[in-house]
Amino acid sequence: MEFQKAGCDLYCFHYEAAITSTAAENPEDHTETKTSPKEMIQYIHKSGMLAGIAIKPETSVDVLWEILESPKKEEIPDMVLVMTVHPGFGGQKFMASELPKVKALREKYPDLNIEVDGGLGGGTIDQAADAGANVIVAGSAVFGAKDPAGVIKVLRESVEKRRQSSL
Ligand SMILES: O=C(CO)[C@@H](O)[C@H](O)COP(=O)(O)O
């Protein structure tokens, strides 16, 4: 896969997306066959990368259990991304309504990488970290800050504090 050749070590895709493996190999091929999430994860692993699977706010966390419980190790994602905004652009308001998904995932999978993306910053990180998120995407909070490194430190410390208290 081109991303791996370019140096990516993790590829995260949307559960909802219609991605064809042929199109992934050949961007000129617009065949409209859907590849199942498990096939996609397997394909990413075969390409030498870790695999992440993202869900939008409209998607129930329940769609993930069967994937996370796959008997085939190569079909199990290394990371789940719970979107905390509607995907599309930065600067949106954090949706705390998505945190029960994070909590449910963390309760079942203590070691899973759980990412959150959207509206994360100093004012929202503690809620996300307390729910169990340990991978944080932050756009405007970091790039709009006078002290981006300071904001990243706050995000890291919140996640680390939660991790320590769960040990
Ligand atoms: O791409 C997306 C949403 O589609 C996100 O990655 C946002 O860009 C995050 O930005 P902030 O919400 O942190 O500003």
Tab-separated table of N, CA and C and ligand atoms in Angstrom:
chain	number	residue	atom	x	y	z
A	1	MET	N	0.845	-1.193	0.000
A	1	MET	CA	0.000	0.000	0.000
A	1	MET	C	0.889	1.254	0.000
A	2	GLU	N	0.469	2.265	-0.735
A	2	GLU	CA	1.291	3.483	-0.896
A	2	GLU	C	1.608	4.162	0.441
A	3	PHE	N	0.657	4.122	1.360
A	3	PHE	CA	0.881	4.799	2.645
A	3	PHE	C	2.046	4.167	3.400
A	4	GLN	N	2.100	2.844	3.371
A	4	GLN	CA	3.185	2.145	4.071
A	4	GLN	C	4.518	2.501	3.435
A	5	LYS	N	4.525	2.523	2.089
A	5	LYS	CA	5.769	2.869	1.375
A	5	LYS	C	6.191	4.289	1.723
A	6	ALA	N	5.229	5.164	1.957
A	6	ALA	CA	5.548	6.556	2.271
A	6	ALA	C	5.988	6.736	3.722
A	7	GLY	N	5.864	5.662	4.527
A	7	GLY	CA	6.368	5.737	5.901
A	7	GLY	C	5.317	5.655	6.995
A	8	CYS	N	4.039	5.456	6.618
A	8	CYS	CA	2.999	5.344	7.661
A	8	CYS	C	3.149	4.019	8.396
A	9	ASP	N	2.963	4.049	9.715
A	9	ASP	CA	2.971	2.769	10.420
A	9	ASP	C	1.594	2.414	10.972
A	10	LEU	N	0.651	3.334	10.888
A	10	LEU	CA	-0.723	3.016	11.297
A	10	LEU	C	-1.676	3.641	10.290
A	11	TYR	N	-2.650	2.847	9.868
A	11	TYR	CA	-3.647	3.348	8.910
A	11	TYR	C	-5.022	3.173	9.555
A	12	CYS	N	-5.724	4.274	9.697
A	12	CYS	CA	-7.046	4.240	10.329
A	12	CYS	C	-8.110	4.561	9.278
A	13	PHE	N	-9.135	3.747	9.212
A	13	PHE	CA	-10.192	3.981	8.224
A	13	PHE	C	-11.546	4.058	8.927
A	14	HIS	N	-12.510	4.650	8.252
A	14	HIS	CA	-13.848	4.738	8.813
A	14	HIS	C	-14.628	3.466	8.550
A	15	TYR	N	-15.205	2.924	9.608
A	15	TYR	CA	-16.094	1.760	9.485
A	15	TYR	C	-17.120	1.989	8.378
A	16	GLU	N	-17.600	3.229	8.305
A	16	GLU	CA	-18.707	3.541	7.403
A	16	GLU	C	-18.262	3.688	5.945
A	17	ALA	N	-16.982	3.810	5.748
A	17	ALA	CA	-16.517	4.127	4.400
A	17	ALA	C	-16.593	2.919	3.469
A	18	ALA	N	-16.903	3.193	2.228
A	18	ALA	CA	-16.884	2.130	1.232
A	18	ALA	C	-15.509	2.133	0.584
A	19	ILE	N	-14.681	1.248	1.068
A	19	ILE	CA	-13.316	1.221	0.557
A	19	ILE	C	-13.111	-0.080	-0.204
A	20	THR	N	-12.587	-0.010	-1.380
A	20	THR	CA	-12.315	-1.241	-2.116
A	20	THR	C	-10.832	-1.539	-2.045
A	21	SER	N	-10.517	-2.825	-1.869
A	21	SER	CA	-9.091	-3.168	-1.779
A	21	SER	C	-8.423	-2.902	-3.120
A	22	THR	N	-9.169	-3.081	-4.194
A	22	THR	CA	-8.558	-2.814	-5.498
A	22	THR	C	-8.244	-1.325	-5.631
A	23	ALA	N	-9.162	-0.485	-5.153
A	23	ALA	CA	-8.917	0.952	-5.228
A	23	ALA	C	-7.765	1.360	-4.319
A	24	ALA	N	-7.626	0.633	-3.195
A	24	ALA	CA	-6.519	0.952	-2.294
A	24	ALA	C	-5.183	0.669	-2.969
A	25	GLU	N	-5.175	-0.382	-3.811
A	25	GLU	CA	-3.944	-0.709	-4.523
A	25	GLU	C	-3.769	0.153	-5.768
A	26	ASN	N	-4.888	0.456	-6.395
A	26	ASN	CA	-4.843	1.213	-7.636
A	26	ASN	C	-5.889	2.328	-7.609
A	27	PRO	N	-5.488	3.542	-7.275
A	27	PRO	CA	-6.437	4.640	-7.117
A	27	PRO	C	-7.268	4.922	-8.368
A	28	GLU	N	-6.803	4.411	-9.530
A	28	GLU	CA	-7.568	4.623	-10.778
A	28	GLU	C	-8.773	3.686	-10.859
A	29	ASP	N	-8.743	2.641	-10.038
A	29	ASP	CA	-9.810	1.648	-10.092
A	29	ASP	C	-10.954	2.081	-9.183
A	30	HIS	N	-12.102	2.381	-9.768
A	30	HIS	CA	-13.222	2.856	-8.968
A	30	HIS	C	-14.316	1.803	-8.816
A	31	THR	N	-13.906	0.549	-8.830
A	31	THR	CA	-14.865	-0.539	-8.626
A	31	THR	C	-15.640	-0.283	-7.331
A	32	GLU	N	-16.943	-0.517	-7.364
A	32	GLU	CA	-17.720	-0.129	-6.194
A	32	GLU	C	-18.023	-1.277	-5.240
A	33	THR	N	-17.164	-2.284	-5.201
A	33	THR	CA	-17.395	-3.390	-4.272
A	33	THR	C	-16.914	-2.969	-2.896
A	34	LYS	N	-17.782	-3.144	-1.898
A	34	LYS	CA	-17.359	-2.793	-0.546
A	34	LYS	C	-16.460	-3.884	0.023
A	35	THR	N	-15.424	-3.478	0.699
A	35	THR	CA	-14.585	-4.411	1.432
A	35	THR	C	-15.058	-4.360	2.880
A	36	SER	N	-15.221	-5.509	3.490
A	36	SER	CA	-15.714	-5.506	4.869
A	36	SER	C	-14.633	-4.932	5.777
A	37	PRO	N	-15.026	-4.394	6.939
A	37	PRO	CA	-14.029	-3.862	7.872
A	37	PRO	C	-12.952	-4.892	8.220
A	38	LYS	N	-13.363	-6.141	8.413
A	38	LYS	CA	-12.365	-7.154	8.771
A	38	LYS	C	-11.372	-7.373	7.634
A	39	GLU	N	-11.888	-7.387	6.406
A	39	GLU	CA	-10.987	-7.550	5.249
A	39	GLU	C	-10.028	-6.372	5.166
A	40	MET	N	-10.548	-5.199	5.462
A	40	MET	CA	-9.730	-3.994	5.412
A	40	MET	C	-8.599	-4.069	6.457
A	41	ILE	N	-8.953	-4.501	7.651
A	41	ILE	CA	-7.957	-4.613	8.734
A	41	ILE	C	-6.880	-5.621	8.354
A	42	GLN	N	-7.350	-6.738	7.803
A	42	GLN	CA	-6.416	-7.775	7.362
A	42	GLN	C	-5.461	-7.206	6.292
A	43	TYR	N	-6.034	-6.470	5.388
A	43	TYR	CA	-5.247	-5.878	4.291
A	43	TYR	C	-4.201	-4.893	4.833
A	44	ILE	N	-4.600	-4.085	5.800
A	44	ILE	CA	-3.667	-3.104	6.402
A	44	ILE	C	-2.531	-3.849	7.098
A	45	HIS	N	-2.891	-4.884	7.858
A	45	HIS	CA	-1.858	-5.664	8.541
A	45	HIS	C	-0.896	-6.314	7.548
A	46	LYS	N	-1.463	-6.873	6.484
A	46	LYS	CA	-0.619	-7.499	5.455
A	46	LYS	C	0.320	-6.479	4.837
A	47	SER	N	-0.135	-5.231	4.786
A	47	SER	CA	0.693	-4.161	4.209
A	47	SER	C	1.774	-3.680	5.170
A	48	GLY	N	1.786	-4.257	6.383
A	48	GLY	CA	2.868	-3.935	7.316
A	48	GLY	C	2.571	-2.758	8.231
A	49	MET	N	1.289	-2.432	8.395
A	49	MET	CA	0.935	-1.316	9.285
A	49	MET	C	-0.012	-1.792	10.378
A	50	LEU	N	-0.086	-1.002	11.426
A	50	LEU	CA	-1.119	-1.224	12.430
A	50	LEU	C	-2.431	-0.693	11.858
A	51	ALA	N	-3.541	-1.252	12.345
A	51	ALA	CA	-4.841	-0.869	11.786
A	51	ALA	C	-5.720	-0.189	12.829
A	52	GLY	N	-6.330	0.913	12.407
A	52	GLY	CA	-7.304	1.595	13.265
A	52	GLY	C	-8.647	1.630	12.560
A	53	ILE	N	-9.718	1.584	13.355
A	53	ILE	CA	-11.057	1.673	12.776
A	53	ILE	C	-11.812	2.791	13.501
A	54	ALA	N	-12.417	3.673	12.714
A	54	ALA	CA	-13.087	4.841	13.287
A	54	ALA	C	-14.591	4.710	13.158
A	55	ILE	N	-15.313	5.225	14.155
A	55	ILE	CA	-16.774	5.299	14.029
A	55	ILE	C	-17.240	6.739	14.214
A	56	LYS	N	-18.239	7.108	13.411
A	56	LYS	CA	-18.817	8.447	13.472
A	56	LYS	C	-19.823	8.501	14.624
A	57	PRO	N	-20.236	9.708	15.033
A	57	PRO	CA	-21.230	9.799	16.104
A	57	PRO	C	-22.530	9.027	15.816
A	58	GLU	N	-22.895	8.919	14.555
A	58	GLU	CA	-24.149	8.221	14.211
A	58	GLU	C	-24.030	6.708	14.369
A	59	THR	N	-22.825	6.204	14.454
A	59	THR	CA	-22.623	4.745	14.453
A	59	THR	C	-22.524	4.209	15.874
A	60	SER	N	-23.266	3.150	16.129
A	60	SER	CA	-23.245	2.529	17.462
A	60	SER	C	-21.922	1.805	17.687
A	61	VAL	N	-21.481	1.828	18.926
A	61	VAL	CA	-20.263	1.096	19.285
A	61	VAL	C	-20.487	-0.409	19.116
A	62	ASP	N	-21.738	-0.810	19.128
A	62	ASP	CA	-22.047	-2.241	19.035
A	62	ASP	C	-21.542	-2.891	17.745
A	63	VAL	N	-21.348	-2.086	16.694
A	63	VAL	CA	-20.863	-2.674	15.441
A	63	VAL	C	-19.429	-3.203	15.607
A	64	LEU	N	-18.750	-2.743	16.662
A	64	LEU	CA	-17.325	-3.083	16.806
A	64	LEU	C	-17.067	-4.392	17.543
A	65	TRP	N	-18.032	-4.831	18.353
A	65	TRP	CA	-17.743	-5.996	19.213
A	65	TRP	C	-17.347	-7.221	18.390
A	66	GLU	N	-18.111	-7.461	17.348
A	66	GLU	CA	-17.864	-8.653	16.545
A	66	GLU	C	-16.479	-8.583	15.876
A	67	ILE	N	-16.071	-7.380	15.533
A	67	ILE	CA	-14.763	-7.202	14.885
A	67	ILE	C	-13.646	-7.403	15.924
A	68	LEU	N	-13.859	-6.810	17.108
A	68	LEU	CA	-12.830	-6.923	18.154
A	68	LEU	C	-12.707	-8.347	18.693
A	69	GLU	N	-13.780	-9.127	18.521
A	69	GLU	CA	-13.775	-10.509	19.025
A	69	GLU	C	-13.435	-11.524	17.940
A	70	SER	N	-12.969	-11.044	16.801
A	70	SER	CA	-12.684	-11.982	15.715
A	70	SER	C	-11.690	-13.055	16.161
A	71	PRO	N	-11.960	-14.325	15.788
A	71	PRO	CA	-11.003	-15.375	16.143
A	71	PRO	C	-9.694	-15.242	15.365
A	72	LYS	N	-9.723	-14.459	14.287
A	72	LYS	CA	-8.488	-14.290	13.499
A	72	LYS	C	-7.777	-13.020	13.961
A	73	LYS	N	-6.582	-13.198	14.502
A	73	LYS	CA	-5.815	-12.078	15.069
A	73	LYS	C	-5.608	-10.953	14.045
A	74	GLU	N	-5.408	-11.370	12.790
A	74	GLU	CA	-5.115	-10.373	11.747
A	74	GLU	C	-6.326	-9.494	11.403
A	75	GLU	N	-7.505	-9.900	11.924
A	75	GLU	CA	-8.717	-9.098	11.659
A	75	GLU	C	-9.057	-8.155	12.817
A	76	ILE	N	-8.241	-8.197	13.867
A	76	ILE	CA	-8.537	-7.382	15.057
A	76	ILE	C	-7.792	-6.048	14.965
A	77	PRO	N	-8.509	-4.922	15.117
A	77	PRO	CA	-7.831	-3.631	14.998
A	77	PRO	C	-6.914	-3.358	16.197
A	78	ASP	N	-5.887	-2.567	15.951
A	78	ASP	CA	-4.952	-2.180	17.018
A	78	ASP	C	-5.457	-0.925	17.735
A	79	MET	N	-6.363	-0.240	17.088
A	79	MET	CA	-6.871	1.001	17.673
A	79	MET	C	-8.308	1.242	17.208
A	80	VAL	N	-9.097	1.799	18.099
A	80	VAL	CA	-10.452	2.239	17.725
A	80	VAL	C	-10.511	3.748	17.902
A	81	LEU	N	-11.037	4.428	16.904
A	81	LEU	CA	-11.210	5.881	17.001
A	81	LEU	C	-12.696	6.197	17.149
A	82	VAL	N	-13.018	6.809	18.275
A	82	VAL	CA	-14.391	7.270	18.499
A	82	VAL	C	-14.418	8.765	18.184
A	83	MET	N	-15.087	9.115	17.099
A	83	MET	CA	-15.157	10.536	16.719
A	83	MET	C	-16.013	11.291	17.731
A	84	THR	N	-15.483	12.415	18.208
A	84	THR	CA	-16.234	13.225	19.172
A	84	THR	C	-16.731	14.527	18.525
A	85	VAL	N	-16.691	14.539	17.185
A	85	VAL	CA	-17.387	15.548	16.368
A	85	VAL	C	-17.831	14.817	15.102
A	86	HIS	N	-18.646	15.472	14.303
A	86	HIS	CA	-18.961	14.903	12.993
A	86	HIS	C	-17.750	15.136	12.098
A	87	PRO	N	-17.232	14.063	11.482
A	87	PRO	CA	-16.026	14.244	10.682
A	87	PRO	C	-16.209	15.271	9.576
A	88	GLY	N	-15.197	16.011	9.308
A	88	GLY	CA	-15.279	16.982	8.216
A	88	GLY	C	-14.348	18.161	8.370
A	89	PHE	N	-14.335	18.750	9.547
A	89	PHE	CA	-13.495	19.942	9.706
A	89	PHE	C	-13.199	20.192	11.182
A	90	GLY	N	-12.160	20.972	11.415
A	90	GLY	CA	-11.747	21.286	12.777
A	90	GLY	C	-12.580	22.411	13.374
A	91	GLY	N	-12.408	22.612	14.674
A	91	GLY	CA	-13.041	23.738	15.351
A	91	GLY	C	-14.467	23.481	15.809
A	92	GLN	N	-14.921	22.221	15.748
A	92	GLN	CA	-16.285	21.925	16.186
A	92	GLN	C	-16.325	21.672	17.694
A	93	LYS	N	-17.560	21.693	18.218
A	93	LYS	CA	-17.745	21.501	19.657
A	93	LYS	C	-17.647	20.002	20.012
A	94	PHE	N	-16.895	19.732	21.047
A	94	PHE	CA	-16.734	18.379	21.571
A	94	PHE	C	-18.096	17.769	21.940
A	95	MET	N	-18.331	16.531	21.515
A	95	MET	CA	-19.609	15.862	21.814
A	95	MET	C	-19.413	14.855	22.960
A	96	ALA	N	-19.737	15.304	24.174
A	96	ALA	CA	-19.592	14.407	25.337
A	96	ALA	C	-20.514	13.194	25.216
A	97	SER	N	-21.532	13.318	24.376
A	97	SER	CA	-22.469	12.206	24.172
A	97	SER	C	-21.767	10.952	23.644
A	98	GLU	N	-20.551	11.107	23.111
A	98	GLU	CA	-19.820	9.961	22.536
A	98	GLU	C	-18.992	9.202	23.570
A	99	LEU	N	-18.870	9.779	24.767
A	99	LEU	CA	-17.979	9.165	25.754
A	99	LEU	C	-18.445	7.802	26.289
A	100	PRO	N	-19.747	7.550	26.368
A	100	PRO	CA	-20.139	6.196	26.786
A	100	PRO	C	-19.568	5.099	25.871
A	101	LYS	N	-19.343	5.440	24.602
A	101	LYS	CA	-18.729	4.460	23.680
A	101	LYS	C	-17.293	4.165	24.135
A	102	VAL	N	-16.591	5.242	24.494
A	102	VAL	CA	-15.198	5.084	24.948
A	102	VAL	C	-15.177	4.243	26.227
A	103	LYS	N	-16.087	4.577	27.124
A	103	LYS	CA	-16.152	3.874	28.414
A	103	LYS	C	-16.430	2.379	28.215
A	104	ALA	N	-17.381	2.091	27.328
A	104	ALA	CA	-17.749	0.695	27.084
A	104	ALA	C	-16.561	-0.074	26.488
A	105	LEU	N	-15.844	0.577	25.580
A	105	LEU	CA	-14.674	-0.069	24.973
A	105	LEU	C	-13.591	-0.302	26.030
A	106	ARG	N	-13.353	0.717	26.865
A	106	ARG	CA	-12.285	0.600	27.872
A	106	ARG	C	-12.615	-0.472	28.899
A	107	GLU	N	-13.893	-0.564	29.275
A	107	GLU	CA	-14.274	-1.580	30.266
A	107	GLU	C	-13.996	-2.985	29.747
A	108	LYS	N	-14.248	-3.184	28.464
A	108	LYS	CA	-14.035	-4.513	27.873
A	108	LYS	C	-12.587	-4.764	27.508
A	109	TYR	N	-11.875	-3.709	27.113
A	109	TYR	CA	-10.512	-3.878	26.597
A	109	TYR	C	-9.544	-2.925	27.298
A	110	PRO	N	-8.985	-3.328	28.435
A	110	PRO	CA	-8.093	-2.450	29.207
A	110	PRO	C	-6.855	-2.011	28.427
A	111	ASP	N	-6.412	-2.821	27.452
A	111	ASP	CA	-5.162	-2.489	26.756
A	111	ASP	C	-5.354	-1.941	25.340
A	112	LEU	N	-6.583	-1.784	24.923
A	112	LEU	CA	-6.826	-1.306	23.556
A	112	LEU	C	-6.464	0.182	23.429
A	113	ASN	N	-5.874	0.555	22.299
A	113	ASN	CA	-5.672	1.975	22.037
A	113	ASN	C	-7.006	2.564	21.605
A	114	ILE	N	-7.479	3.533	22.370
A	114	ILE	CA	-8.754	4.185	22.065
A	114	ILE	C	-8.481	5.661	21.808
A	115	GLU	N	-8.766	6.055	20.579
A	115	GLU	CA	-8.498	7.428	20.158
A	115	GLU	C	-9.801	8.234	20.166
A	116	VAL	N	-9.667	9.501	20.489
A	116	VAL	CA	-10.802	10.422	20.345
A	116	VAL	C	-10.333	11.583	19.475
A	117	ASP	N	-11.249	12.128	18.711
A	117	ASP	CA	-10.888	13.168	17.740
A	117	ASP	C	-12.053	14.136	17.597
A	118	GLY	N	-11.767	15.379	17.941
A	118	GLY	CA	-12.766	16.416	17.739
A	118	GLY	C	-13.081	17.179	19.016
A	119	GLY	N	-12.718	18.453	19.009
A	119	GLY	CA	-13.051	19.311	20.146
A	119	GLY	C	-12.241	19.053	21.404
A	120	LEU	N	-11.118	18.358	21.239
A	120	LEU	CA	-10.300	18.056	22.428
A	120	LEU	C	-9.351	19.206	22.738
A	121	GLY	N	-9.237	19.509	24.015
A	121	GLY	CA	-8.342	20.561	24.475
A	121	GLY	C	-8.361	20.560	25.987
A	122	GLY	N	-7.790	21.594	26.563
A	122	GLY	CA	-7.689	21.669	28.028
A	122	GLY	C	-9.031	21.539	28.739
A	123	GLY	N	-10.093	22.022	28.131
A	123	GLY	CA	-11.399	22.007	28.797
A	123	GLY	C	-12.155	20.701	28.667
A	124	THR	N	-11.722	19.830	27.782
A	124	THR	CA	-12.483	18.590	27.538
A	124	THR	C	-11.659	17.321	27.764
A	125	ILE	N	-10.345	17.472	27.872
A	125	ILE	CA	-9.501	16.281	27.919
A	125	ILE	C	-9.792	15.389	29.122
A	126	ASP	N	-10.084	15.993	30.292
A	126	ASP	CA	-10.281	15.148	31.474
A	126	ASP	C	-11.474	14.204	31.311
A	127	GLN	N	-12.539	14.711	30.692
A	127	GLN	CA	-13.709	13.840	30.466
A	127	GLN	C	-13.325	12.665	29.575
A	128	ALA	N	-12.579	12.984	28.506
A	128	ALA	CA	-12.207	11.936	27.549
A	128	ALA	C	-11.244	10.944	28.185
A	129	ALA	N	-10.269	11.458	28.921
A	129	ALA	CA	-9.285	10.579	29.572
A	129	ALA	C	-9.966	9.730	30.643
A	130	ASP	N	-10.875	10.329	31.406
A	130	ASP	CA	-11.586	9.567	32.441
A	130	ASP	C	-12.427	8.450	31.831
A	131	ALA	N	-12.949	8.698	30.645
A	131	ALA	CA	-13.740	7.649	29.976
A	131	ALA	C	-12.839	6.519	29.493
A	132	GLY	N	-11.543	6.819	29.313
A	132	GLY	CA	-10.607	5.766	28.925
A	132	GLY	C	-9.847	6.014	27.636
A	133	ALA	N	-10.008	7.195	27.040
A	133	ALA	CA	-9.256	7.469	25.804
A	133	ALA	C	-7.772	7.658	26.130
A	134	ASN	N	-6.912	7.085	25.279
A	134	ASN	CA	-5.469	7.255	25.510
A	134	ASN	C	-4.725	7.775	24.289
A	135	VAL	N	-5.432	7.984	23.178
A	135	VAL	CA	-4.821	8.574	21.984
A	135	VAL	C	-5.686	9.788	21.628
A	136	ILE	N	-5.049	10.941	21.572
A	136	ILE	CA	-5.824	12.180	21.462
A	136	ILE	C	-5.456	12.928	20.178
A	137	VAL	N	-6.486	13.265	19.409
A	137	VAL	CA	-6.280	14.155	18.257
A	137	VAL	C	-6.763	15.536	18.677
A	138	ALA	N	-5.900	16.517	18.554
A	138	ALA	CA	-6.314	17.887	18.898
A	138	ALA	C	-5.802	18.820	17.813
A	139	GLY	N	-6.712	19.497	17.163
A	139	GLY	CA	-6.357	20.416	16.083
A	139	GLY	C	-6.289	21.841	16.586
A	140	SER	N	-7.453	22.493	16.662
A	140	SER	CA	-7.446	23.925	16.983
A	140	SER	C	-6.884	24.236	18.365
A	141	ALA	N	-7.093	23.316	19.329
A	141	ALA	CA	-6.587	23.599	20.680
A	141	ALA	C	-5.063	23.727	20.684
A	142	VAL	N	-4.410	22.969	19.795
A	142	VAL	CA	-2.940	23.006	19.742
A	142	VAL	C	-2.469	24.093	18.777
A	143	PHE	N	-3.003	24.044	17.555
A	143	PHE	CA	-2.486	24.973	16.525
A	143	PHE	C	-2.950	26.408	16.756
A	144	GLY	N	-4.012	26.583	17.558
A	144	GLY	CA	-4.480	27.937	17.846
A	144	GLY	C	-3.908	28.488	19.144
A	145	ALA	N	-3.070	27.669	19.802
A	145	ALA	CA	-2.568	28.092	21.116
A	145	ALA	C	-1.302	28.935	21.003
A	146	LYS	N	-1.111	29.818	21.978
A	146	LYS	CA	0.149	30.584	22.050
A	146	LYS	C	1.276	29.637	22.440
A	147	ASP	N	0.916	28.630	23.239
A	147	ASP	CA	1.922	27.683	23.726
A	147	ASP	C	1.484	26.256	23.363
A	148	PRO	N	1.667	25.866	22.095
A	148	PRO	CA	1.198	24.528	21.673
A	148	PRO	C	1.799	23.401	22.519
A	149	ALA	N	3.086	23.533	22.856
A	149	ALA	CA	3.729	22.471	23.643
A	149	ALA	C	3.065	22.355	25.016
A	150	GLY	N	2.666	23.504	25.573
A	150	GLY	CA	1.998	23.500	26.877
A	150	GLY	C	0.665	22.774	26.803
A	151	VAL	N	-0.067	22.969	25.717
A	151	VAL	CA	-1.365	22.294	25.566
A	151	VAL	C	-1.144	20.784	25.426
A	152	ILE	N	-0.156	20.416	24.626
A	152	ILE	CA	0.126	18.976	24.453
A	152	ILE	C	0.485	18.350	25.807
A	153	LYS	N	1.229	19.092	26.609
A	153	LYS	CA	1.616	18.592	27.941
A	153	LYS	C	0.356	18.344	28.795
A	154	VAL	N	-0.575	19.287	28.748
A	154	VAL	CA	-1.822	19.125	29.518
A	154	VAL	C	-2.571	17.871	29.062
A	155	LEU	N	-2.640	17.667	27.741
A	155	LEU	CA	-3.342	16.496	27.197
A	155	LEU	C	-2.665	15.208	27.660
A	156	ARG	N	-1.342	15.192	27.516
A	156	ARG	CA	-0.578	14.003	27.928
A	156	ARG	C	-0.758	13.707	29.414
A	157	GLU	N	-0.658	14.753	30.233
A	157	GLU	CA	-0.727	14.541	31.686
A	157	GLU	C	-2.089	13.997	32.102
A	158	SER	N	-3.139	14.474	31.436
A	158	SER	CA	-4.481	14.006	31.782
A	158	SER	C	-4.609	12.509	31.474
A	159	VAL	N	-4.131	12.110	30.294
A	159	VAL	CA	-4.204	10.696	29.905
A	159	VAL	C	-3.342	9.848	30.849
A	160	GLU	N	-2.165	10.348	31.160
A	160	GLU	CA	-1.232	9.600	32.016
A	160	GLU	C	-1.805	9.429	33.432
A	161	LYS	N	-2.434	10.492	33.935
A	161	LYS	CA	-3.024	10.442	35.281
A	161	LYS	C	-4.091	9.340	35.362
A	162	ARG	N	-4.902	9.283	34.321
A	162	ARG	CA	-5.966	8.276	34.297
A	162	ARG	C	-5.361	6.867	34.215
A	163	ARG	N	-4.304	6.745	33.406
A	163	ARG	CA	-3.665	5.440	33.237
A	163	ARG	C	-3.082	4.955	34.580
A	164	GLN	N	-2.413	5.889	35.276
A	164	GLN	CA	-1.807	5.528	36.566
A	164	GLN	C	-2.883	5.083	37.543
A	165	SER	N	-4.024	5.782	37.552
A	165	SER	CA	-5.055	5.447	38.539
A	165	SER	C	-5.760	4.130	38.212
A	166	SER	N	-5.604	3.668	36.980
A	166	SER	CA	-6.269	2.411	36.629
A	166	SER	C	-5.351	1.201	36.806
A	167	LEU	N	-4.083	1.453	37.155
A	167	LEU	CA	-3.134	0.328	37.305
A	167	LEU	C	-3.331	-0.405	38.637
B	1	LIG	O1	-10.637	16.076	10.871
B	1	LIG	C1	-11.252	16.212	11.862
B	1	LIG	C2	-12.696	16.208	11.864
B	1	LIG	O2	-13.077	15.720	10.625
B	1	LIG	C3	-10.578	16.401	13.141
B	1	LIG	O3	-9.318	15.767	13.136
B	1	LIG	C4	-10.445	17.816	13.455
B	1	LIG	O4	-9.619	18.454	12.519
B	1	LIG	C5	-9.925	18.039	14.829
B	1	LIG	O5	-9.859	19.389	15.028
B	1	LIG	P1	-10.322	20.079	16.379
B	1	LIG	O6	-11.722	19.622	16.653
B	1	LIG	O7	-9.361	19.594	17.415
B	1	LIG	O8	-10.218	21.519	16.078
